[in-house]
């Protein structure tokens, strides 16, 4: 194998989208961060809604969630664009970590009769299966493959994934009167991805870090983790809504029981915040909140970021 082809092998991850639901700026928002983004201020990067693409050979890619911004993300990412003549896509598979709109609606952008595989837990595939709009992605050429928690599978040659439960809640569009916000089950999962001995963990939504999660994260080389809100009450304080982050199934970055505190013992892991809401002040470059997160050893994902664990 020539050195150049050797260097093209190995686990690669591309951040297609680093924002939470709504992206940055959000269509109807004039919060501090969105206002800077609408004005084109260089301190705030625009962000699409969260998704990661991973590959081993650089030719075949797995999407971790199908963001509602997927079409825009493909336009921005040459690696995901068709090669050669006729119909083709480097997107070989999509894995869903839950069925939130920002994570699943992008399937509808993949409806032009292109073969690929959709992976998810039985609960996730049942939810998608019960909603007939997703039948537009023809099951005859796009098989849906259910995988149980803790059962490793190989969505791309040389790339192994194990799904694990992460405390979370049902998607907003399936909420009923009473909502349990940190359910451990098949509804919200993380993905432990391994190729050639390198390990990446993806957990864009997490209500609480359990001891099991701490052990699992400690074994990863790279962790992409829920960075939705900086402060649990930031939506309320800014007059933008009546929900805390925890009510939305997302633990805050700061404060007691927040991510910085809970994962302070994981300094040996490259830790990257993703799924960052537009109200989160870490999105303002040069802000004290950004400085605090960086001083704690965390990186902040941006669209187009490339990571080789
Ligand atoms: C979330 O992450 O809490 C959801 O994406 C919210 C939503 O569906 O808008
Ligand atoms: Mn979301
Ligand atoms: Zn905003």
PDB file of C-alpha atoms and ligand atoms in Angstrom:
ATOM      1  CA  UNK A   1       0.000   0.000   0.000  1.00  0.00           C
ATOM      2  CA  UNK A   2       1.437   3.379  -0.964  1.00  0.00           C
ATOM      3  CA  UNK A   3       1.802   5.971   1.797  1.00  0.00           C
ATOM      4  CA  UNK A   4      -0.896   8.125   0.201  1.00  0.00           C
ATOM      5  CA  UNK A   5      -3.492   5.353   0.082  1.00  0.00           C
ATOM      6  CA  UNK A   6      -2.525   4.313   3.620  1.00  0.00           C
ATOM      7  CA  UNK A   7      -3.171   7.841   4.844  1.00  0.00           C
ATOM      8  CA  UNK A   8      -6.611   7.862   3.205  1.00  0.00           C
ATOM      9  CA  UNK A   9      -7.651   4.886   5.372  1.00  0.00           C
ATOM     10  CA  UNK A  10      -8.692   5.219   8.984  1.00  0.00           C
ATOM     11  CA  UNK A  11     -11.619   6.641  10.879  1.00  0.00           C
ATOM     12  CA  UNK A  12     -12.630  10.134   9.732  1.00  0.00           C
ATOM     13  CA  UNK A  13     -15.502  12.262  10.964  1.00  0.00           C
ATOM     14  CA  UNK A  14     -16.927  15.359   9.322  1.00  0.00           C
ATOM     15  CA  UNK A  15     -19.224  17.657  11.249  1.00  0.00           C
ATOM     16  CA  UNK A  16     -22.065  18.347   8.809  1.00  0.00           C
ATOM     17  CA  UNK A  17     -24.018  20.362  11.345  1.00  0.00           C
ATOM     18  CA  UNK A  18     -23.148  21.533  14.845  1.00  0.00           C
ATOM     19  CA  UNK A  19     -26.311  23.433  15.844  1.00  0.00           C
ATOM     20  CA  UNK A  20     -29.302  22.203  17.822  1.00  0.00           C
ATOM     21  CA  UNK A  21     -32.917  22.386  16.617  1.00  0.00           C
ATOM     22  CA  UNK A  22     -33.424  25.623  14.650  1.00  0.00           C
ATOM     23  CA  UNK A  23     -29.747  26.047  13.737  1.00  0.00           C
ATOM     24  CA  UNK A  24     -27.902  29.380  13.918  1.00  0.00           C
ATOM     25  CA  UNK A  25     -29.439  31.782  13.215  1.00  0.00           C
ATOM     26  CA  UNK A  26     -32.894  30.310  13.809  1.00  0.00           C
ATOM     27  CA  UNK A  27     -35.537  31.536  11.331  1.00  0.00           C
ATOM     28  CA  UNK A  28     -37.646  33.318  13.954  1.00  0.00           C
ATOM     29  CA  UNK A  29     -35.032  34.343  16.513  1.00  0.00           C
ATOM     30  CA  UNK A  30     -33.431  37.610  17.501  1.00  0.00           C
ATOM     31  CA  UNK A  31     -31.603  36.403  20.599  1.00  0.00           C
ATOM     32  CA  UNK A  32     -28.105  37.773  21.238  1.00  0.00           C
ATOM     33  CA  UNK A  33     -26.362  35.018  19.261  1.00  0.00           C
ATOM     34  CA  UNK A  34     -28.863  34.984  16.400  1.00  0.00           C
ATOM     35  CA  UNK A  35     -28.748  38.769  16.086  1.00  0.00           C
ATOM     36  CA  UNK A  36     -24.965  38.656  15.619  1.00  0.00           C
ATOM     37  CA  UNK A  37     -25.399  35.836  13.090  1.00  0.00           C
ATOM     38  CA  UNK A  38     -28.135  37.679  11.144  1.00  0.00           C
ATOM     39  CA  UNK A  39     -25.817  40.717  11.024  1.00  0.00           C
ATOM     40  CA  UNK A  40     -22.952  38.628   9.644  1.00  0.00           C
ATOM     41  CA  UNK A  41     -20.758  39.361  12.681  1.00  0.00           C
ATOM     42  CA  UNK A  42     -17.542  37.352  12.422  1.00  0.00           C
ATOM     43  CA  UNK A  43     -17.763  36.311  16.094  1.00  0.00           C
ATOM     44  CA  UNK A  44     -20.651  33.901  15.385  1.00  0.00           C
ATOM     45  CA  UNK A  45     -20.460  31.162  12.755  1.00  0.00           C
ATOM     46  CA  UNK A  46     -23.758  30.150  11.158  1.00  0.00           C
ATOM     47  CA  UNK A  47     -24.572  26.525  11.991  1.00  0.00           C
ATOM     48  CA  UNK A  48     -26.874  23.915  10.498  1.00  0.00           C
ATOM     49  CA  UNK A  49     -28.670  21.302  12.597  1.00  0.00           C
ATOM     50  CA  UNK A  50     -26.538  18.529  14.033  1.00  0.00           C
ATOM     51  CA  UNK A  51     -25.168  15.586  12.098  1.00  0.00           C
ATOM     52  CA  UNK A  52     -21.873  13.788  11.695  1.00  0.00           C
ATOM     53  CA  UNK A  53     -20.596  11.865   8.656  1.00  0.00           C
ATOM     54  CA  UNK A  54     -18.057   9.099   9.252  1.00  0.00           C
ATOM     55  CA  UNK A  55     -15.977   7.034   6.845  1.00  0.00           C
ATOM     56  CA  UNK A  56     -13.069   4.619   6.797  1.00  0.00           C
ATOM     57  CA  UNK A  57     -12.188   4.677   3.097  1.00  0.00           C
ATOM     58  CA  UNK A  58     -13.269   8.240   2.271  1.00  0.00           C
ATOM     59  CA  UNK A  59     -15.561   6.865  -0.461  1.00  0.00           C
ATOM     60  CA  UNK A  60     -18.451   5.393   1.546  1.00  0.00           C
ATOM     61  CA  UNK A  61     -20.026   7.420   4.321  1.00  0.00           C
ATOM     62  CA  UNK A  62     -22.371   6.783   7.215  1.00  0.00           C
ATOM     63  CA  UNK A  63     -24.489   9.681   8.432  1.00  0.00           C
ATOM     64  CA  UNK A  64     -25.152   9.905  12.142  1.00  0.00           C
ATOM     65  CA  UNK A  65     -28.653  11.290  11.906  1.00  0.00           C
ATOM     66  CA  UNK A  66     -30.280  12.829   8.851  1.00  0.00           C
ATOM     67  CA  UNK A  67     -30.505  16.505   9.704  1.00  0.00           C
ATOM     68  CA  UNK A  68     -33.410  18.549   8.436  1.00  0.00           C
ATOM     69  CA  UNK A  69     -30.624  20.650   6.823  1.00  0.00           C
ATOM     70  CA  UNK A  70     -29.141  17.650   4.986  1.00  0.00           C
ATOM     71  CA  UNK A  71     -29.492  19.043   1.472  1.00  0.00           C
ATOM     72  CA  UNK A  72     -27.586  22.187   2.442  1.00  0.00           C
ATOM     73  CA  UNK A  73     -24.964  20.030   4.180  1.00  0.00           C
ATOM     74  CA  UNK A  74     -24.415  17.902   1.054  1.00  0.00           C
ATOM     75  CA  UNK A  75     -24.009  21.093  -1.011  1.00  0.00           C
ATOM     76  CA  UNK A  76     -21.275  22.176   1.423  1.00  0.00           C
ATOM     77  CA  UNK A  77     -19.486  18.808   1.535  1.00  0.00           C
ATOM     78  CA  UNK A  78     -17.742  17.550  -1.668  1.00  0.00           C
ATOM     79  CA  UNK A  79     -17.146  14.095  -0.100  1.00  0.00           C
ATOM     80  CA  UNK A  80     -20.914  13.506  -0.033  1.00  0.00           C
ATOM     81  CA  UNK A  81     -21.619  14.588  -3.610  1.00  0.00           C
ATOM     82  CA  UNK A  82     -22.261  12.087  -6.460  1.00  0.00           C
ATOM     83  CA  UNK A  83     -19.198  10.791  -8.297  1.00  0.00           C
ATOM     84  CA  UNK A  84     -19.185   9.849 -11.981  1.00  0.00           C
ATOM     85  CA  UNK A  85     -22.158   9.818 -14.344  1.00  0.00           C
ATOM     86  CA  UNK A  86     -25.702   8.748 -13.634  1.00  0.00           C
ATOM     87  CA  UNK A  87     -27.183   8.232 -10.209  1.00  0.00           C
ATOM     88  CA  UNK A  88     -24.707   7.821  -7.345  1.00  0.00           C
ATOM     89  CA  UNK A  89     -24.200   8.860  -3.741  1.00  0.00           C
ATOM     90  CA  UNK A  90     -21.308   8.278  -1.329  1.00  0.00           C
ATOM     91  CA  UNK A  91     -23.951   8.091   1.439  1.00  0.00           C
ATOM     92  CA  UNK A  92     -24.171   4.341   2.115  1.00  0.00           C
ATOM     93  CA  UNK A  93     -26.040   4.380   5.404  1.00  0.00           C
ATOM     94  CA  UNK A  94     -27.870   6.549   7.936  1.00  0.00           C
ATOM     95  CA  UNK A  95     -28.000   5.782  11.643  1.00  0.00           C
ATOM     96  CA  UNK A  96     -30.668   7.498  13.745  1.00  0.00           C
ATOM     97  CA  UNK A  97     -29.920   8.168  17.424  1.00  0.00           C
ATOM     98  CA  UNK A  98     -33.527   9.264  18.032  1.00  0.00           C
ATOM     99  CA  UNK A  99     -36.497  10.550  16.038  1.00  0.00           C
ATOM    100  CA  UNK A 100     -36.338  14.284  16.752  1.00  0.00           C
ATOM    101  CA  UNK A 101     -37.224  16.422  13.734  1.00  0.00           C
ATOM    102  CA  UNK A 102     -33.690  17.822  13.523  1.00  0.00           C
ATOM    103  CA  UNK A 103     -32.267  14.268  13.410  1.00  0.00           C
ATOM    104  CA  UNK A 104     -34.725  12.375  11.206  1.00  0.00           C
ATOM    105  CA  UNK A 105     -36.499  14.779   8.842  1.00  0.00           C
ATOM    106  CA  UNK A 106     -33.483  14.761   6.499  1.00  0.00           C
ATOM    107  CA  UNK A 107     -34.486  11.256   5.404  1.00  0.00           C
ATOM    108  CA  UNK A 108     -37.070  13.015   3.265  1.00  0.00           C
ATOM    109  CA  UNK A 109     -34.201  14.653   1.333  1.00  0.00           C
ATOM    110  CA  UNK A 110     -32.900  11.177   0.418  1.00  0.00           C
ATOM    111  CA  UNK A 111     -36.035  10.054  -1.415  1.00  0.00           C
ATOM    112  CA  UNK A 112     -34.880   9.862  -5.061  1.00  0.00           C
ATOM    113  CA  UNK A 113     -34.611   6.059  -5.237  1.00  0.00           C
ATOM    114  CA  UNK A 114     -31.010   5.726  -4.169  1.00  0.00           C
ATOM    115  CA  UNK A 115     -30.042   2.555  -2.305  1.00  0.00           C
ATOM    116  CA  UNK A 116     -28.705   2.990   1.236  1.00  0.00           C
ATOM    117  CA  UNK A 117     -29.504   1.458   4.621  1.00  0.00           C
ATOM    118  CA  UNK A 118     -31.285   3.037   7.577  1.00  0.00           C
ATOM    119  CA  UNK A 119     -30.115   1.777  10.972  1.00  0.00           C
ATOM    120  CA  UNK A 120     -31.699   2.361  14.370  1.00  0.00           C
ATOM    121  CA  UNK A 121     -33.090   0.670  17.442  1.00  0.00           C
ATOM    122  CA  UNK A 122     -36.397  -1.210  17.130  1.00  0.00           C
ATOM    123  CA  UNK A 123     -38.201   1.672  18.892  1.00  0.00           C
ATOM    124  CA  UNK A 124     -36.691   4.264  16.551  1.00  0.00           C
ATOM    125  CA  UNK A 125     -37.565   2.277  13.432  1.00  0.00           C
ATOM    126  CA  UNK A 126     -41.087   1.613  14.760  1.00  0.00           C
ATOM    127  CA  UNK A 127     -41.571   5.376  15.240  1.00  0.00           C
ATOM    128  CA  UNK A 128     -40.358   6.124  11.715  1.00  0.00           C
ATOM    129  CA  UNK A 129     -42.370   3.144  10.472  1.00  0.00           C
ATOM    130  CA  UNK A 130     -45.604   4.432  12.019  1.00  0.00           C
ATOM    131  CA  UNK A 131     -45.264   7.757  10.210  1.00  0.00           C
ATOM    132  CA  UNK A 132     -46.214   7.156   6.605  1.00  0.00           C
ATOM    133  CA  UNK A 133     -44.438  10.221   5.238  1.00  0.00           C
ATOM    134  CA  UNK A 134     -41.180   8.247   5.564  1.00  0.00           C
ATOM    135  CA  UNK A 135     -42.554   5.568   3.211  1.00  0.00           C
ATOM    136  CA  UNK A 136     -41.529   7.966   0.435  1.00  0.00           C
ATOM    137  CA  UNK A 137     -38.028   6.578   1.056  1.00  0.00           C
ATOM    138  CA  UNK A 138     -38.866   3.269  -0.604  1.00  0.00           C
ATOM    139  CA  UNK A 139     -38.319   0.275   1.646  1.00  0.00           C
ATOM    140  CA  UNK A 140     -37.701  -1.852  -1.473  1.00  0.00           C
ATOM    141  CA  UNK A 141     -34.360  -0.147  -2.094  1.00  0.00           C
ATOM    142  CA  UNK A 142     -33.700   1.438   1.310  1.00  0.00           C
ATOM    143  CA  UNK A 143     -33.829  -1.360   3.875  1.00  0.00           C
ATOM    144  CA  UNK A 144     -34.391  -0.480   7.527  1.00  0.00           C
ATOM    145  CA  UNK A 145     -32.278  -2.546   9.847  1.00  0.00           C
ATOM    146  CA  UNK A 146     -33.059  -2.683  13.544  1.00  0.00           C
ATOM    147  CA  UNK A 147     -30.204  -3.202  15.974  1.00  0.00           C
ATOM    148  CA  UNK A 148     -30.490  -3.919  19.661  1.00  0.00           C
ATOM    149  CA  UNK A 149     -28.583  -1.987  22.296  1.00  0.00           C
ATOM    150  CA  UNK A 150     -25.165  -3.498  22.926  1.00  0.00           C
ATOM    151  CA  UNK A 151     -25.231  -5.592  19.749  1.00  0.00           C
ATOM    152  CA  UNK A 152     -22.312  -4.541  17.507  1.00  0.00           C
ATOM    153  CA  UNK A 153     -22.991  -4.151  13.776  1.00  0.00           C
ATOM    154  CA  UNK A 154     -20.973  -3.112  10.720  1.00  0.00           C
ATOM    155  CA  UNK A 155     -22.794  -0.466   8.633  1.00  0.00           C
ATOM    156  CA  UNK A 156     -19.655   0.087   6.501  1.00  0.00           C
ATOM    157  CA  UNK A 157     -16.842  -2.409   5.892  1.00  0.00           C
ATOM    158  CA  UNK A 158     -14.256  -2.014   8.666  1.00  0.00           C
ATOM    159  CA  UNK A 159     -16.467   0.204  10.831  1.00  0.00           C
ATOM    160  CA  UNK A 160     -18.184  -1.258  13.866  1.00  0.00           C
ATOM    161  CA  UNK A 161     -20.886   0.445  15.926  1.00  0.00           C
ATOM    162  CA  UNK A 162     -22.511  -0.370  19.214  1.00  0.00           C
ATOM    163  CA  UNK A 163     -25.563   1.575  20.375  1.00  0.00           C
ATOM    164  CA  UNK A 164     -25.965   2.346  24.057  1.00  0.00           C
ATOM    165  CA  UNK A 165     -28.809   3.991  25.990  1.00  0.00           C
ATOM    166  CA  UNK A 166     -28.574   7.653  26.970  1.00  0.00           C
ATOM    167  CA  UNK A 167     -31.098   9.296  29.320  1.00  0.00           C
ATOM    168  CA  UNK A 168     -33.544  11.225  27.167  1.00  0.00           C
ATOM    169  CA  UNK A 169     -37.197  11.752  26.292  1.00  0.00           C
ATOM    170  CA  UNK A 170     -39.626  11.084  23.461  1.00  0.00           C
ATOM    171  CA  UNK A 171     -39.349  13.547  20.564  1.00  0.00           C
ATOM    172  CA  UNK A 172     -41.205  16.843  20.991  1.00  0.00           C
ATOM    173  CA  UNK A 173     -43.747  15.793  18.329  1.00  0.00           C
ATOM    174  CA  UNK A 174     -44.737  12.712  20.353  1.00  0.00           C
ATOM    175  CA  UNK A 175     -44.931  14.393  23.768  1.00  0.00           C
ATOM    176  CA  UNK A 176     -48.127  13.829  25.738  1.00  0.00           C
ATOM    177  CA  UNK A 177     -49.332  15.468  28.920  1.00  0.00           C
ATOM    178  CA  UNK A 178     -46.795  13.823  31.176  1.00  0.00           C
ATOM    179  CA  UNK A 179     -43.237  13.693  29.906  1.00  0.00           C
ATOM    180  CA  UNK A 180     -40.443  11.721  31.514  1.00  0.00           C
ATOM    181  CA  UNK A 181     -37.288  13.621  30.653  1.00  0.00           C
ATOM    182  CA  UNK A 182     -34.540  11.125  31.401  1.00  0.00           C
ATOM    183  CA  UNK A 183     -35.784   7.729  30.285  1.00  0.00           C
ATOM    184  CA  UNK A 184     -33.129   5.073  29.724  1.00  0.00           C
ATOM    185  CA  UNK A 185     -34.130   2.843  26.822  1.00  0.00           C
ATOM    186  CA  UNK A 186     -34.083   2.533  23.053  1.00  0.00           C
ATOM    187  CA  UNK A 187     -35.605   5.959  22.328  1.00  0.00           C
ATOM    188  CA  UNK A 188     -32.430   8.025  22.769  1.00  0.00           C
ATOM    189  CA  UNK A 189     -29.097   6.364  22.158  1.00  0.00           C
ATOM    190  CA  UNK A 190     -25.451   7.128  21.685  1.00  0.00           C
ATOM    191  CA  UNK A 191     -23.192   5.448  19.144  1.00  0.00           C
ATOM    192  CA  UNK A 192     -19.772   3.963  19.974  1.00  0.00           C
ATOM    193  CA  UNK A 193     -17.935   3.811  16.664  1.00  0.00           C
ATOM    194  CA  UNK A 194     -14.712   1.904  16.121  1.00  0.00           C
ATOM    195  CA  UNK A 195     -12.412   1.456  13.137  1.00  0.00           C
ATOM    196  CA  UNK A 196      -8.819   0.204  13.122  1.00  0.00           C
ATOM    197  CA  UNK A 197      -8.594   0.484  16.901  1.00  0.00           C
ATOM    198  CA  UNK A 198      -9.746   4.117  17.052  1.00  0.00           C
ATOM    199  CA  UNK A 199     -12.915   4.947  18.958  1.00  0.00           C
ATOM    200  CA  UNK A 200     -15.362   7.809  18.578  1.00  0.00           C
ATOM    201  CA  UNK A 201     -18.494   8.248  20.657  1.00  0.00           C
ATOM    202  CA  UNK A 202     -21.456  10.324  19.450  1.00  0.00           C
ATOM    203  CA  UNK A 203     -24.092  11.455  21.953  1.00  0.00           C
ATOM    204  CA  UNK A 204     -25.804  14.653  20.734  1.00  0.00           C
ATOM    205  CA  UNK A 205     -28.614  14.456  23.293  1.00  0.00           C
ATOM    206  CA  UNK A 206     -28.153  13.514  26.944  1.00  0.00           C
ATOM    207  CA  UNK A 207     -30.267  14.391  29.976  1.00  0.00           C
ATOM    208  CA  UNK A 208     -27.863  13.030  32.598  1.00  0.00           C
ATOM    209  CA  UNK A 209     -24.441  11.377  32.721  1.00  0.00           C
ATOM    210  CA  UNK A 210     -24.732   7.967  34.387  1.00  0.00           C
ATOM    211  CA  UNK A 211     -21.829   5.950  35.805  1.00  0.00           C
ATOM    212  CA  UNK A 212     -22.166   3.607  32.801  1.00  0.00           C
ATOM    213  CA  UNK A 213     -21.763   6.538  30.432  1.00  0.00           C
ATOM    214  CA  UNK A 214     -18.699   7.805  32.310  1.00  0.00           C
ATOM    215  CA  UNK A 215     -17.044   4.398  31.900  1.00  0.00           C
ATOM    216  CA  UNK A 216     -17.933   4.204  28.237  1.00  0.00           C
ATOM    217  CA  UNK A 217     -16.758   7.754  27.470  1.00  0.00           C
ATOM    218  CA  UNK A 218     -13.432   7.085  29.244  1.00  0.00           C
ATOM    219  CA  UNK A 219     -12.600   4.440  26.610  1.00  0.00           C
ATOM    220  CA  UNK A 220     -13.141   6.772  23.629  1.00  0.00           C
ATOM    221  CA  UNK A 221     -10.452   8.724  21.800  1.00  0.00           C
ATOM    222  CA  UNK A 222     -12.996  11.351  20.768  1.00  0.00           C
ATOM    223  CA  UNK A 223     -16.352  12.214  22.331  1.00  0.00           C
ATOM    224  CA  UNK A 224     -18.965  14.393  20.625  1.00  0.00           C
ATOM    225  CA  UNK A 225     -21.411  15.374  23.350  1.00  0.00           C
ATOM    226  CA  UNK A 226     -24.643  17.330  23.892  1.00  0.00           C
ATOM    227  CA  UNK A 227     -23.816  21.052  24.082  1.00  0.00           C
ATOM    228  CA  UNK A 228     -27.393  22.341  23.760  1.00  0.00           C
ATOM    229  CA  UNK A 229     -27.554  24.978  26.511  1.00  0.00           C
ATOM    230  CA  UNK A 230     -24.835  26.652  28.575  1.00  0.00           C
ATOM    231  CA  UNK A 231     -27.169  27.361  31.508  1.00  0.00           C
ATOM    232  CA  UNK A 232     -30.183  25.188  32.283  1.00  0.00           C
ATOM    233  CA  UNK A 233     -32.490  28.252  32.477  1.00  0.00           C
ATOM    234  CA  UNK A 234     -31.083  30.265  29.562  1.00  0.00           C
ATOM    235  CA  UNK A 235     -34.276  30.065  27.464  1.00  0.00           C
ATOM    236  CA  UNK A 236     -36.380  31.321  30.398  1.00  0.00           C
ATOM    237  CA  UNK A 237     -33.959  34.075  31.493  1.00  0.00           C
ATOM    238  CA  UNK A 238     -33.805  35.400  27.924  1.00  0.00           C
ATOM    239  CA  UNK A 239     -37.602  35.371  27.560  1.00  0.00           C
ATOM    240  CA  UNK A 240     -37.446  32.838  24.716  1.00  0.00           C
ATOM    241  CA  UNK A 241     -39.470  30.018  26.196  1.00  0.00           C
ATOM    242  CA  UNK A 242     -40.642  28.402  29.389  1.00  0.00           C
ATOM    243  CA  UNK A 243     -38.564  25.220  29.347  1.00  0.00           C
ATOM    244  CA  UNK A 244     -35.322  24.404  31.057  1.00  0.00           C
ATOM    245  CA  UNK A 245     -32.706  22.409  29.204  1.00  0.00           C
ATOM    246  CA  UNK A 246     -33.397  19.427  31.441  1.00  0.00           C
ATOM    247  CA  UNK A 247     -37.105  19.587  30.527  1.00  0.00           C
ATOM    248  CA  UNK A 248     -35.999  19.350  26.899  1.00  0.00           C
ATOM    249  CA  UNK A 249     -33.922  16.262  27.707  1.00  0.00           C
ATOM    250  CA  UNK A 250     -30.599  18.106  27.597  1.00  0.00           C
ATOM    251  CA  UNK A 251     -28.297  18.584  30.576  1.00  0.00           C
ATOM    252  CA  UNK A 252     -26.630  22.024  30.688  1.00  0.00           C
ATOM    253  CA  UNK A 253     -22.946  22.588  29.969  1.00  0.00           C
ATOM    254  CA  UNK A 254     -22.384  24.665  33.142  1.00  0.00           C
ATOM    255  CA  UNK A 255     -23.618  24.591  36.713  1.00  0.00           C
ATOM    256  CA  UNK A 256     -24.118  21.806  39.238  1.00  0.00           C
ATOM    257  CA  UNK A 257     -24.447  18.438  37.532  1.00  0.00           C
ATOM    258  CA  UNK A 258     -23.602  20.077  34.206  1.00  0.00           C
ATOM    259  CA  UNK A 259     -21.329  18.603  31.568  1.00  0.00           C
ATOM    260  CA  UNK A 260     -18.131  20.439  32.545  1.00  0.00           C
ATOM    261  CA  UNK A 261     -18.493  19.180  36.084  1.00  0.00           C
ATOM    262  CA  UNK A 262     -19.660  15.652  35.269  1.00  0.00           C
ATOM    263  CA  UNK A 263     -16.974  14.956  32.675  1.00  0.00           C
ATOM    264  CA  UNK A 264     -14.096  16.843  34.323  1.00  0.00           C
ATOM    265  CA  UNK A 265     -12.343  13.499  34.907  1.00  0.00           C
ATOM    266  CA  UNK A 266     -12.215  12.746  31.170  1.00  0.00           C
ATOM    267  CA  UNK A 267      -9.370  15.089  30.217  1.00  0.00           C
ATOM    268  CA  UNK A 268      -7.596  12.250  28.357  1.00  0.00           C
ATOM    269  CA  UNK A 269     -10.506  12.112  25.865  1.00  0.00           C
ATOM    270  CA  UNK A 270     -10.800  14.722  23.096  1.00  0.00           C
ATOM    271  CA  UNK A 271     -14.149  16.231  24.089  1.00  0.00           C
ATOM    272  CA  UNK A 272     -16.218  18.233  21.610  1.00  0.00           C
ATOM    273  CA  UNK A 273     -19.568  19.932  22.208  1.00  0.00           C
ATOM    274  CA  UNK A 274     -22.129  19.523  19.412  1.00  0.00           C
ATOM    275  CA  UNK A 275     -25.915  20.103  19.013  1.00  0.00           C
ATOM    276  CA  UNK A 276     -25.423  23.642  20.345  1.00  0.00           C
ATOM    277  CA  UNK A 277     -28.545  25.775  20.627  1.00  0.00           C
ATOM    278  CA  UNK A 278     -28.567  29.284  19.190  1.00  0.00           C
ATOM    279  CA  UNK A 279     -29.128  30.742  22.661  1.00  0.00           C
ATOM    280  CA  UNK A 280     -25.852  29.264  23.919  1.00  0.00           C
ATOM    281  CA  UNK A 281     -23.275  32.065  24.503  1.00  0.00           C
ATOM    282  CA  UNK A 282     -20.333  29.705  23.803  1.00  0.00           C
ATOM    283  CA  UNK A 283     -21.226  30.332  20.144  1.00  0.00           C
ATOM    284  CA  UNK A 284     -19.910  33.899  20.500  1.00  0.00           C
ATOM    285  CA  UNK A 285     -16.169  33.764  19.873  1.00  0.00           C
ATOM    286  CA  UNK A 286     -14.344  35.662  22.598  1.00  0.00           C
ATOM    287  CA  UNK A 287     -17.183  35.375  25.123  1.00  0.00           C
ATOM    288  CA  UNK A 288     -16.435  34.457  28.756  1.00  0.00           C
ATOM    289  CA  UNK A 289     -18.570  31.334  28.353  1.00  0.00           C
ATOM    290  CA  UNK A 290     -16.523  30.167  25.363  1.00  0.00           C
ATOM    291  CA  UNK A 291     -13.349  30.801  27.374  1.00  0.00           C
ATOM    292  CA  UNK A 292     -14.712  28.783  30.284  1.00  0.00           C
ATOM    293  CA  UNK A 293     -15.512  25.774  28.106  1.00  0.00           C
ATOM    294  CA  UNK A 294     -12.106  25.897  26.405  1.00  0.00           C
ATOM    295  CA  UNK A 295     -10.289  26.265  29.730  1.00  0.00           C
ATOM    296  CA  UNK A 296     -12.065  23.088  30.850  1.00  0.00           C
ATOM    297  CA  UNK A 297     -10.507  21.299  27.862  1.00  0.00           C
ATOM    298  CA  UNK A 298     -13.525  21.156  25.551  1.00  0.00           C
ATOM    299  CA  UNK A 299     -13.683  21.999  21.862  1.00  0.00           C
ATOM    300  CA  UNK A 300     -16.740  23.537  20.223  1.00  0.00           C
ATOM    301  CA  UNK A 301     -17.875  21.860  16.995  1.00  0.00           C
ATOM    302  CA  UNK A 302     -18.460  23.953  13.893  1.00  0.00           C
ATOM    303  CA  UNK A 303     -19.885  23.010  10.497  1.00  0.00           C
ATOM    304  CA  UNK A 304     -17.119  21.606   8.306  1.00  0.00           C
ATOM    305  CA  UNK A 305     -14.925  20.554  11.249  1.00  0.00           C
ATOM    306  CA  UNK A 306     -12.956  17.413  10.464  1.00  0.00           C
ATOM    307  CA  UNK A 307     -11.743  15.007  13.118  1.00  0.00           C
ATOM    308  CA  UNK A 308      -9.531  11.935  12.707  1.00  0.00           C
ATOM    309  CA  UNK A 309      -9.718  10.054  15.992  1.00  0.00           C
TER     310      UNK A 309
HETATM  311  C1  LIG B   1     -34.282  18.680  20.895  1.00  0.00           C
HETATM  312  O1  LIG B   1     -33.103  18.399  20.674  1.00  0.00           O
HETATM  313  O2  LIG B   1     -34.680  18.892  22.039  1.00  0.00           O
HETATM  314  C2  LIG B   1     -35.239  18.697  19.739  1.00  0.00           C
HETATM  315  O3  LIG B   1     -34.536  18.789  18.543  1.00  0.00           O
HETATM  316  C3  LIG B   1     -36.234  19.792  19.875  1.00  0.00           C
HETATM  317  C4  LIG B   1     -37.041  19.945  18.632  1.00  0.00           C
HETATM  318  O4  LIG B   1     -37.530  18.954  18.077  1.00  0.00           O
HETATM  319  O5  LIG B   1     -37.184  21.081  18.179  1.00  0.00           O
HETATM  320 MN1  LIG B   2     -32.338  18.509  18.755  1.00  0.00          MN
HETATM  321 ZN1  LIG B   3     -31.572  32.628  18.741  1.00  0.00          ZN
END
